[in-house]
mmCIF file of C-alpha atoms and ligand atoms in Angstrom:
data_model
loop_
_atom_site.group_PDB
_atom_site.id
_atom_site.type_symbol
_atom_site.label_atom_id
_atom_site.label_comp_id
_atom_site.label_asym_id
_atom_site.label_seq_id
_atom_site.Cartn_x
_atom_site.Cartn_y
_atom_site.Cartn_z
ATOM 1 C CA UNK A 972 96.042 65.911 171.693
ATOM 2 C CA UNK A 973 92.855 64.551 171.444
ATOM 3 C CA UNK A 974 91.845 60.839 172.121
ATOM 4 C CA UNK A 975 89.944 59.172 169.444
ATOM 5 C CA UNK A 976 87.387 57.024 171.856
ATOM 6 C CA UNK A 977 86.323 54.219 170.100
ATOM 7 C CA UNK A 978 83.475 53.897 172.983
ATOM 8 C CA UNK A 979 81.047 56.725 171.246
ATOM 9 C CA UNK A 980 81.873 55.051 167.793
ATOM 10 C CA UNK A 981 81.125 51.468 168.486
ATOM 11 C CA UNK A 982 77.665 53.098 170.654
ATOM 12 C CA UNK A 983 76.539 55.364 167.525
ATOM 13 C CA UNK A 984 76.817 52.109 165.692
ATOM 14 C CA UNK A 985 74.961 49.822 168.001
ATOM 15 C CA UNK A 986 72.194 52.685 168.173
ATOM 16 C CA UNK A 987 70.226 51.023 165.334
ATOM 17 C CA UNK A 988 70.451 47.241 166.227
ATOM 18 C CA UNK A 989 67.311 46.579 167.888
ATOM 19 C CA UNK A 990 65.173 48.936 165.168
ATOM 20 C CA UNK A 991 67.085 46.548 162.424
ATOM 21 C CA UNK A 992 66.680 43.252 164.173
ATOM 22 C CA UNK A 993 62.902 44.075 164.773
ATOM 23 C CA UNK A 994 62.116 45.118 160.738
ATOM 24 C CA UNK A 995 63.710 41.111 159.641
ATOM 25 C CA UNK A 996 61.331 39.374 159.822
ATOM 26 C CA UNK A 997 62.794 36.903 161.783
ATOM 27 C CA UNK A 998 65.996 37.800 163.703
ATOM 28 C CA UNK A 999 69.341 36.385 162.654
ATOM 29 C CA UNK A 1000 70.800 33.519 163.808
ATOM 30 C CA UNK A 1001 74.479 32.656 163.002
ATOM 31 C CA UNK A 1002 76.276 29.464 163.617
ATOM 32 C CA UNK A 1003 79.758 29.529 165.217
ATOM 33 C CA UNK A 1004 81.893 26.656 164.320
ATOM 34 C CA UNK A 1005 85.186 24.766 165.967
ATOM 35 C CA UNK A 1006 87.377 22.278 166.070
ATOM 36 C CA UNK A 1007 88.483 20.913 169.573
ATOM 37 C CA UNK A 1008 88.566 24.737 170.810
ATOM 38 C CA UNK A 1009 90.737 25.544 173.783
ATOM 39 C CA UNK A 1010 90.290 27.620 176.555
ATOM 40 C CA UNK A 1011 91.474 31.045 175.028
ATOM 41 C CA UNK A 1012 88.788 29.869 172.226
ATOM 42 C CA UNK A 1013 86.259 29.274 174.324
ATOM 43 C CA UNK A 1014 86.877 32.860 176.270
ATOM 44 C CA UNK A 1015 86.409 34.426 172.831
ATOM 45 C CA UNK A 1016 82.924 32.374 171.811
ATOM 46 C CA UNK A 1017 81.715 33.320 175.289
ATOM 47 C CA UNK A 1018 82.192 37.185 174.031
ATOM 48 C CA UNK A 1019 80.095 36.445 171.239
ATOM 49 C CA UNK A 1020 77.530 34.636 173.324
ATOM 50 C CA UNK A 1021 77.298 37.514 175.245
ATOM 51 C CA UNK A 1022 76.974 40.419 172.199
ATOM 52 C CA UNK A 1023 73.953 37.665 170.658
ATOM 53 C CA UNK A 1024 72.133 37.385 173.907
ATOM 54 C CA UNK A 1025 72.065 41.367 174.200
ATOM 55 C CA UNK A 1026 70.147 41.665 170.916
ATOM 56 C CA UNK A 1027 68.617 38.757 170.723
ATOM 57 C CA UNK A 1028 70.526 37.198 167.516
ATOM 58 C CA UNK A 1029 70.563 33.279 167.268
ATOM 59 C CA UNK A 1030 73.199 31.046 168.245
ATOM 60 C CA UNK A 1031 74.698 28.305 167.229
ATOM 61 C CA UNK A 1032 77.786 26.458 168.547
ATOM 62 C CA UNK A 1033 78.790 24.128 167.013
ATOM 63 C CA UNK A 1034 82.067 22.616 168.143
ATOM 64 C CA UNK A 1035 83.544 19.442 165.861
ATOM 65 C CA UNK A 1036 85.991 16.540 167.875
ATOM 66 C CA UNK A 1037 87.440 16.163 164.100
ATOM 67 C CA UNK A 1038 88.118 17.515 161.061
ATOM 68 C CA UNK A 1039 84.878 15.728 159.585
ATOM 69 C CA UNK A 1040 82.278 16.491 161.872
ATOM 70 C CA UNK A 1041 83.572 20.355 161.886
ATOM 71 C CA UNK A 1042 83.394 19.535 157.619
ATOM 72 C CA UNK A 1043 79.801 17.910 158.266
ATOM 73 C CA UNK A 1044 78.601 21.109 160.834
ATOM 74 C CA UNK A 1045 79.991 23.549 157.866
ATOM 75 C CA UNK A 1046 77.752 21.710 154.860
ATOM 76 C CA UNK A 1047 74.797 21.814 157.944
ATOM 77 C CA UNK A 1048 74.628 25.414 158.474
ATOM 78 C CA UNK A 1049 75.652 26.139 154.706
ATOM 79 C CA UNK A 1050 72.847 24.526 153.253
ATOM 80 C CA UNK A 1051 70.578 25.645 157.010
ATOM 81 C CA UNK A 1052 68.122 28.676 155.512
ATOM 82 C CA UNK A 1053 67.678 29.507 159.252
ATOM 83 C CA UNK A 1054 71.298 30.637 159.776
ATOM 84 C CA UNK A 1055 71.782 33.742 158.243
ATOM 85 C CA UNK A 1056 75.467 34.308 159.083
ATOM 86 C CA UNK A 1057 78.921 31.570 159.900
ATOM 87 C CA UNK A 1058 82.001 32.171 161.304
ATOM 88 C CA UNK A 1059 84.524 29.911 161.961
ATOM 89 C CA UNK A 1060 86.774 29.789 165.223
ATOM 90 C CA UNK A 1061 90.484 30.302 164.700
ATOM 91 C CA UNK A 1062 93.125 28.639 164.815
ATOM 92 C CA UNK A 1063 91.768 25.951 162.338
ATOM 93 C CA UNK A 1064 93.902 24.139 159.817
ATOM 94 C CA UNK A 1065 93.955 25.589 156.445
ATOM 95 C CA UNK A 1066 92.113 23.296 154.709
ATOM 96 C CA UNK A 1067 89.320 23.616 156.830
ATOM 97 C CA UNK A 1068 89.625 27.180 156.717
ATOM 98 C CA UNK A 1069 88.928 27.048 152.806
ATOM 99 C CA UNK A 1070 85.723 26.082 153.451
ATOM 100 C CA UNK A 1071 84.828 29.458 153.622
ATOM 101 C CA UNK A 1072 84.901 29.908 149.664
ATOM 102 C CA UNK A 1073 82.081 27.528 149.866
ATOM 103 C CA UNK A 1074 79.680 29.845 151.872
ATOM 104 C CA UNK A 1075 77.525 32.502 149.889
ATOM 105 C CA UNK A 1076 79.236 36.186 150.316
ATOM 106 C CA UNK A 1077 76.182 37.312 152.590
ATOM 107 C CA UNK A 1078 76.755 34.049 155.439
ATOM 108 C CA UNK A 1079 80.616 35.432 155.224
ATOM 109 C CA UNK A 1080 79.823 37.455 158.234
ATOM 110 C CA UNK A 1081 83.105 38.476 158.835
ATOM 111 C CA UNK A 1082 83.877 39.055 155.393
ATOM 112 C CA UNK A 1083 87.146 37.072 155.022
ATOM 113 C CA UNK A 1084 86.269 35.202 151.932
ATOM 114 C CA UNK A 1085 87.472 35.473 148.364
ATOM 115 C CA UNK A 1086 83.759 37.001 147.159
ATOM 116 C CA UNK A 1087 83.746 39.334 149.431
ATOM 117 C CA UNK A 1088 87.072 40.783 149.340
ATOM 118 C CA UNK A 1089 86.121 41.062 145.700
ATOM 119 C CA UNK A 1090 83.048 43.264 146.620
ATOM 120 C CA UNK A 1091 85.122 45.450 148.611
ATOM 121 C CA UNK A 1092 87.355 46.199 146.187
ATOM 122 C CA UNK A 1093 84.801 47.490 142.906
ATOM 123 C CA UNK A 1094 83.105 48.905 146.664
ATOM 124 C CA UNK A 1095 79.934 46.892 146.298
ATOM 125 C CA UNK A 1096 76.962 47.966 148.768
ATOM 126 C CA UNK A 1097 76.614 44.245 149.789
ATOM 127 C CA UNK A 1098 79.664 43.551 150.906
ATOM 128 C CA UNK A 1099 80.478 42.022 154.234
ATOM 129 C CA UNK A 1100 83.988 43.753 155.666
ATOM 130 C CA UNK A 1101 86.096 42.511 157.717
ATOM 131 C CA UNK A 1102 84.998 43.896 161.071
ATOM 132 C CA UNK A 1103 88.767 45.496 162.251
ATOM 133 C CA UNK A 1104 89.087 47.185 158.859
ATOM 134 C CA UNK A 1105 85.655 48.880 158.621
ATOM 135 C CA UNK A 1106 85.955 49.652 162.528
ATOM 136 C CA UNK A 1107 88.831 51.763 161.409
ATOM 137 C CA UNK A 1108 86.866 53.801 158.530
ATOM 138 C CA UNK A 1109 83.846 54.085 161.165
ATOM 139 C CA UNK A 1110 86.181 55.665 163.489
ATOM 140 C CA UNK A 1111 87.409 58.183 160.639
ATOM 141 C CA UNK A 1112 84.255 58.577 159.234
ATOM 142 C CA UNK A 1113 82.700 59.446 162.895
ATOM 143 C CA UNK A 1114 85.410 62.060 164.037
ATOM 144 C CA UNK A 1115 84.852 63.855 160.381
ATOM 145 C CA UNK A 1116 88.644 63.336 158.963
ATOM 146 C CA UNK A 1117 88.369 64.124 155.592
ATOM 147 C CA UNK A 1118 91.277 62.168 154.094
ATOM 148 C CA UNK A 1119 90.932 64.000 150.590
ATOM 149 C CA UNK A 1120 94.115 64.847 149.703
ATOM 150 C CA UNK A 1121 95.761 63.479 152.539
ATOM 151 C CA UNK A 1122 98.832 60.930 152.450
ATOM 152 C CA UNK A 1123 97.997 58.266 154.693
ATOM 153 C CA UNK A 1124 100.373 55.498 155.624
ATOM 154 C CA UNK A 1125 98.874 52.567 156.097
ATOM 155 C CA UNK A 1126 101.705 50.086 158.300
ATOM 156 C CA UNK A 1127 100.551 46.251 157.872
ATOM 157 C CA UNK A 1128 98.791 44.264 154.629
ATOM 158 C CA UNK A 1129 97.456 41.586 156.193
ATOM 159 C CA UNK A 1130 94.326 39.571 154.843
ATOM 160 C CA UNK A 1131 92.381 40.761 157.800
ATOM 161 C CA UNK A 1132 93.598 44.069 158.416
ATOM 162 C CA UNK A 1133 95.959 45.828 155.941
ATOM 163 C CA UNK A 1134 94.513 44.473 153.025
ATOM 164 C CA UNK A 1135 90.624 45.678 153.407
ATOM 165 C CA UNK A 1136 91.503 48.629 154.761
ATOM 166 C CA UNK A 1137 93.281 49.575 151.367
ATOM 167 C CA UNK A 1138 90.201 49.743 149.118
ATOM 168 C CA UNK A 1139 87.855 51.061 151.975
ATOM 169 C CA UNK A 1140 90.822 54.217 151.844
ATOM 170 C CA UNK A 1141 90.896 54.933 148.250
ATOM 171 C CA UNK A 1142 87.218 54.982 147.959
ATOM 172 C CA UNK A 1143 87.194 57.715 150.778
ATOM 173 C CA UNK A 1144 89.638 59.749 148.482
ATOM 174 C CA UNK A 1145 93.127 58.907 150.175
ATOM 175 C CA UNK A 1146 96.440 59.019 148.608
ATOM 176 C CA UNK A 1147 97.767 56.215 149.982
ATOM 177 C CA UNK A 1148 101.152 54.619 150.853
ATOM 178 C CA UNK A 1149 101.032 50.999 152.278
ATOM 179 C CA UNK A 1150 104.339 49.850 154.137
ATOM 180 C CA UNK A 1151 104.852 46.057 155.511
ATOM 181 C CA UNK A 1152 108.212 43.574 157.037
ATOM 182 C CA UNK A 1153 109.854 43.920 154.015
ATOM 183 C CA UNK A 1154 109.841 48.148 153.222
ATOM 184 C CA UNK A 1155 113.276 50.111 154.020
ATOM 185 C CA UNK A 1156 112.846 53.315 156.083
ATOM 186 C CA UNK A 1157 108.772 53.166 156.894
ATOM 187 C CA UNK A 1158 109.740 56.229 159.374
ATOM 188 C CA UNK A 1159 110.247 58.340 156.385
ATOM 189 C CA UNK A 1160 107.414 57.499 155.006
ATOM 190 C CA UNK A 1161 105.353 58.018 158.737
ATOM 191 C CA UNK A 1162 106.933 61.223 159.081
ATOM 192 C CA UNK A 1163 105.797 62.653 156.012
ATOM 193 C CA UNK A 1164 102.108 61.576 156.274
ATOM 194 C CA UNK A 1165 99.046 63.602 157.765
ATOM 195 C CA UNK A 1166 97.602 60.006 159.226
ATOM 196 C CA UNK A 1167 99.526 56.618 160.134
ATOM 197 C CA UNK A 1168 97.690 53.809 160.506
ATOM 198 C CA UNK A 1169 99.457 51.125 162.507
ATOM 199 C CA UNK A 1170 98.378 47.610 162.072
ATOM 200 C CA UNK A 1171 101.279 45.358 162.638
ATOM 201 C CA UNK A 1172 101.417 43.735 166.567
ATOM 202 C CA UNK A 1173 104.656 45.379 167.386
ATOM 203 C CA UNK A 1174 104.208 46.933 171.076
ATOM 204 C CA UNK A 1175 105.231 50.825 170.981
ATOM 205 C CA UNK A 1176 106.899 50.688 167.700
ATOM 206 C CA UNK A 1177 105.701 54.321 165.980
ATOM 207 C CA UNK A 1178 107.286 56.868 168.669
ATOM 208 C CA UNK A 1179 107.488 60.443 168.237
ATOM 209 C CA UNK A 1180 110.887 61.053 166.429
ATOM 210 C CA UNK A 1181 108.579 59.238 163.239
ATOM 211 C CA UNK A 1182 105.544 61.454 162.999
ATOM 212 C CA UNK A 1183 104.971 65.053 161.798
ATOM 213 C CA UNK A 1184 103.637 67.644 164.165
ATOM 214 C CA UNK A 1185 99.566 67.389 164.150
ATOM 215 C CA UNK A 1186 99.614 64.143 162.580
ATOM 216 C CA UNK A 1187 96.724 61.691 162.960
ATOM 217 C CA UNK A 1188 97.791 58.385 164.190
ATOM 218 C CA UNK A 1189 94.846 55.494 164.195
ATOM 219 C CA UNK A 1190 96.167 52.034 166.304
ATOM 220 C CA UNK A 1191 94.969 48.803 165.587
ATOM 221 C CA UNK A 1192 97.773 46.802 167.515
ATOM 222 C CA UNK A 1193 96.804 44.602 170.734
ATOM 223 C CA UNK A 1194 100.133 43.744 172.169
ATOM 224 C CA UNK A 1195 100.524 42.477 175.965
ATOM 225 C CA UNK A 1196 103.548 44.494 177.432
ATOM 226 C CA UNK A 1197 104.561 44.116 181.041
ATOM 227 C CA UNK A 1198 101.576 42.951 181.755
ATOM 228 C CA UNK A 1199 100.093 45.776 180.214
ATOM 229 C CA UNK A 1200 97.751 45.711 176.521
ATOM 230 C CA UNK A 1201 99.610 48.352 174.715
ATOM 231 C CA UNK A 1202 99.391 49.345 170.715
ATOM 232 C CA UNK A 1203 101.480 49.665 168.308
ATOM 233 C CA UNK A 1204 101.908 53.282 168.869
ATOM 234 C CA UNK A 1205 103.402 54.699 172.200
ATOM 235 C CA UNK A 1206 100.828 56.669 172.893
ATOM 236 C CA UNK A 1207 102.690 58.512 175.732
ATOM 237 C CA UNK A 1208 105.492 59.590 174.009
ATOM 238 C CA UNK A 1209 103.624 60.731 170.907
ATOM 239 C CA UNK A 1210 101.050 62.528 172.771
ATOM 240 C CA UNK A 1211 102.934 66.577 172.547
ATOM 241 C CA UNK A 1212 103.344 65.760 168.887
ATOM 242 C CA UNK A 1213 100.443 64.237 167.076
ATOM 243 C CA UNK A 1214 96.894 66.093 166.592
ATOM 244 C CA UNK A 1215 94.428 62.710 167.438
ATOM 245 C CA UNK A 1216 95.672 59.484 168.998
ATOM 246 C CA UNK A 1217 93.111 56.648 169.231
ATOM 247 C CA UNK A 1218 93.845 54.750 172.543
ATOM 248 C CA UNK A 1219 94.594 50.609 173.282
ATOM 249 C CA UNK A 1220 92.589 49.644 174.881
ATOM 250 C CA UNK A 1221 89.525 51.627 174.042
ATOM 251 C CA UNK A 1222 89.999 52.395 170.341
ATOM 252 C CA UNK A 1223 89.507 50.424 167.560
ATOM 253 C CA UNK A 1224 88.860 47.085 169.415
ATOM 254 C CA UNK A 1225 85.930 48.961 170.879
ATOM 255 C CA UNK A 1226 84.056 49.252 167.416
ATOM 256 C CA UNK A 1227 85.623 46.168 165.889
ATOM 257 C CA UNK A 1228 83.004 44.250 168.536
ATOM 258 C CA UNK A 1229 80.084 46.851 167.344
ATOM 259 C CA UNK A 1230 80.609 45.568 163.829
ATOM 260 C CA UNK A 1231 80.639 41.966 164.016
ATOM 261 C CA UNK A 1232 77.073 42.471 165.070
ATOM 262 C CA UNK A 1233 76.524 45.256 162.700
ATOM 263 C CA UNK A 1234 77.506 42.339 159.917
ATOM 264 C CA UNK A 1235 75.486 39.731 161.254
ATOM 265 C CA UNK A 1236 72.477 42.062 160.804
ATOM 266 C CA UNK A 1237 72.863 42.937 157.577
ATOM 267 C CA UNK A 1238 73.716 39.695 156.403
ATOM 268 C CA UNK A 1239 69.837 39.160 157.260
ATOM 269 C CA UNK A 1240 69.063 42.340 155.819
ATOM 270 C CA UNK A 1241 70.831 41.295 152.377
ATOM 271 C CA UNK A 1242 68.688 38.015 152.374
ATOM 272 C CA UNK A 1243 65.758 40.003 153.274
ATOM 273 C CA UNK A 1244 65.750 42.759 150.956
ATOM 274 C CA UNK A 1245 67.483 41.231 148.317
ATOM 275 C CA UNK A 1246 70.145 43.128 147.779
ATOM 276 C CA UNK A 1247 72.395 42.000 145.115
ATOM 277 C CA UNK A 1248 73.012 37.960 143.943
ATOM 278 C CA UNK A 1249 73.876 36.935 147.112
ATOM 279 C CA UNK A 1250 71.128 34.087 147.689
ATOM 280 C CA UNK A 1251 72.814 32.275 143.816
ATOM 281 C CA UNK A 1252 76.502 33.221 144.366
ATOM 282 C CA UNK A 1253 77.207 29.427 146.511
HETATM 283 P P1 NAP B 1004 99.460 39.802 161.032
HETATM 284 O O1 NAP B 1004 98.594 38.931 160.228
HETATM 285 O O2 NAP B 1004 100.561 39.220 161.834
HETATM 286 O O3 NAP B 1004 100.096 40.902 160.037
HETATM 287 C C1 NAP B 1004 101.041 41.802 160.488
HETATM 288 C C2 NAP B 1004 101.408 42.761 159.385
HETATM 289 O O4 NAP B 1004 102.381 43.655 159.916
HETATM 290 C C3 NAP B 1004 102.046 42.072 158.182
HETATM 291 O O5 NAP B 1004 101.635 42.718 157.016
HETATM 292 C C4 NAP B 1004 103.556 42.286 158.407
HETATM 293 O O6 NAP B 1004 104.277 42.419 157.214
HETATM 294 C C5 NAP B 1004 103.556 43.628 159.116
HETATM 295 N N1 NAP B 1004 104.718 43.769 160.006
HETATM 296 C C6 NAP B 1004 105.126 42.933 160.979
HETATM 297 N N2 NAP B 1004 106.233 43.420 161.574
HETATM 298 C C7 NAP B 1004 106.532 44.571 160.965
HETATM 299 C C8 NAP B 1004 107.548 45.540 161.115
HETATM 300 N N3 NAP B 1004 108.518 45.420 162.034
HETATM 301 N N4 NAP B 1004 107.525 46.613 160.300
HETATM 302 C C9 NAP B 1004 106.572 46.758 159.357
HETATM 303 N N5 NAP B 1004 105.574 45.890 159.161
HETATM 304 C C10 NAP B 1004 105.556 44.808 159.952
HETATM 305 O O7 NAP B 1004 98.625 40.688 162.052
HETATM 306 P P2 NAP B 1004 97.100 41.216 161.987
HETATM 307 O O8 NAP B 1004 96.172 40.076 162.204
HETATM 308 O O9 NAP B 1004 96.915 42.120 160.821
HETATM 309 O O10 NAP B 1004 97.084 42.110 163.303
HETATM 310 C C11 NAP B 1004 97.910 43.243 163.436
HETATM 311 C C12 NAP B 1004 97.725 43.811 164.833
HETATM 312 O O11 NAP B 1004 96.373 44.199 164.979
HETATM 313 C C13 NAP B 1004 97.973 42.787 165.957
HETATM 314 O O12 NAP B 1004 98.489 43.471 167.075
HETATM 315 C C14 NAP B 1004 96.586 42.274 166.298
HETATM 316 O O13 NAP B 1004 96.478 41.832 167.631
HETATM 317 C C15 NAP B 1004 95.780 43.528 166.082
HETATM 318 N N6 NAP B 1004 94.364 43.284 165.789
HETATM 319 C C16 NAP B 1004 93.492 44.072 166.447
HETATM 320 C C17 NAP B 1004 92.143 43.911 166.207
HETATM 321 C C18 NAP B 1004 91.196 44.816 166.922
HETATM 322 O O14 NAP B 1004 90.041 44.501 167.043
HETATM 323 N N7 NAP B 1004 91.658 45.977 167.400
HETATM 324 C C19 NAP B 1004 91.687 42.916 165.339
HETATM 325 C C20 NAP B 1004 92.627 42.156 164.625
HETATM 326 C C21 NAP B 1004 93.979 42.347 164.862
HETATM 327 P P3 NAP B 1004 104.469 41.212 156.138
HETATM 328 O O15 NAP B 1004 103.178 41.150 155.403
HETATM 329 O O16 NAP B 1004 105.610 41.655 155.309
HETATM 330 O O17 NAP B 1004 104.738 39.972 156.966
#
């Protein structure tokens, strides 16, 4: 079987940041926002800390002690020229969460609001995607599977995941089936398609008995097993069976990282170049 390293996708993709950075004029600078963040937060902001200081992208951090000041930081860096891109550090009460209809598509930098999703689907150029959902399309699109005429089964419709990915599938020619909680027998639908794509946080759940020989399985599950981060696939006991496996760790979490900065870039580049309506659509 062969292992679909995410490692050589997320590097082909971080190949043209520092060419891209250097043509804005000035580099991008995004603004990171919180409320009270604990420490798991704070683990996760370092990560991005980390992927800005490497190519030299702005920071801010901006972390609010209440629901106002995080609601007084968002209208800052909304109406801020400077900050190019915003994200908003989870988990955050919903109504602070619908901020994000507030912010113009291209400052959506991980493309989780309503104007963007809405790009996606009529597959507008200048749309932001959610960074797990276009990781998996990069990964596809970088190992040359041609999913014309395939029947992929996509397992998971979340807002994050499932539901970008299903757009983003059709427009690269897929006949699709999309299978969630609530769908009787998903392994007869797995075992009759030519790729699975799991995406639902269920450790090991897609073994071998529901896939068809040379089938092309893509994992986006994190799950911690026995102290172990496993998939949603069990990769060892598929491994005789399927064609391509993508690995966890190593797979799609890989890129997903490689195209949060990939986003933040071209949400400068879409303000720079002026790529569709995006500096009149607040
Ligand atoms: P989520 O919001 O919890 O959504 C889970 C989806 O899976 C839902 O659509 C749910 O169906 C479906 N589901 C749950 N149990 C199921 C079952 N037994 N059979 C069939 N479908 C089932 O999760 P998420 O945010 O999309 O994340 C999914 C997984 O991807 C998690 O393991 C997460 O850690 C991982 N993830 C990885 C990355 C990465 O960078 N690699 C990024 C984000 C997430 P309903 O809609 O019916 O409830």
């Amino acid at each position: 079987m062969k292992i679909l390293d995410g490692k050589c996708v997320a590097e082909n993709i971080s190949k043209s940041f520092v060419e891209r950075i250097k043509k804005c004029n000035e580099k991008p600078q995004i603004a990171v926002l919180s409320l009270n963040p604990d420490d798991a937060s704070r683990i996760y902001i370092k990560r991005i800390e980390k992927n800005c200081k490497e190519y030299e992208i702005g920071l801010k951090l901006l972390e609010g002690n209440s629901e106002e000041e995080f609601i007084d930081n968002f209208y800052k860096v909304r109406d801020d020229e400077e900050i190019t891109g915003v994200m908003f550090q989870q988990p955050l009460p919903q109504k602070l969460n619908n901020l994000i209809e507030l912010l113009p598509a291209n400052k959506d930098v991980e493309g989780i609001g309503t104007k963007n999703m809405g790009k996606i689907l009529l597959g507008k150029e200048d749309s932001i995607i959610p960074c797990t959902s276009r990781a998996v399309i990069e990964l596809i699109n970088y190992y040359n599977i041609d999913l014309t005429g395939k029947k992929v089964v996509l397992v998971g419709r979340s807002n994050i995941v499932g539901k970008p990915l299903i757009p983003q599938l059709l427009k690269n020619d897929a006949t699709l089936t999309i299978c969630h909680s609530k769908t009787k027998n998903i392994f007869e639908e797995t075992k009759n398609a030519d790729i699975v794509i799991m995406a639902i946080g269920k450790a090991n759940f897609l073994k071998k008995d529901a896939i068809k020989d040379g089938a092309i399985l893509i994992d986006v599950g994190i799950n911690y097993k026995d102290g172990r981060i496993v998939g949603d696939i069990d990769f060892e006991d598929i491994k005789e069976k399927a064609a391509m496996c993508t690995p966890v760790p190593g797979g799609i979490g890989k890129i997903t990282n490689a195209i949060l900065i990939d986003n933040i870039i071209k949400s400068k580049e879409i303000v720079n170049y002026g790529i569709g309506s995006f500096r009149n659509s607040k």
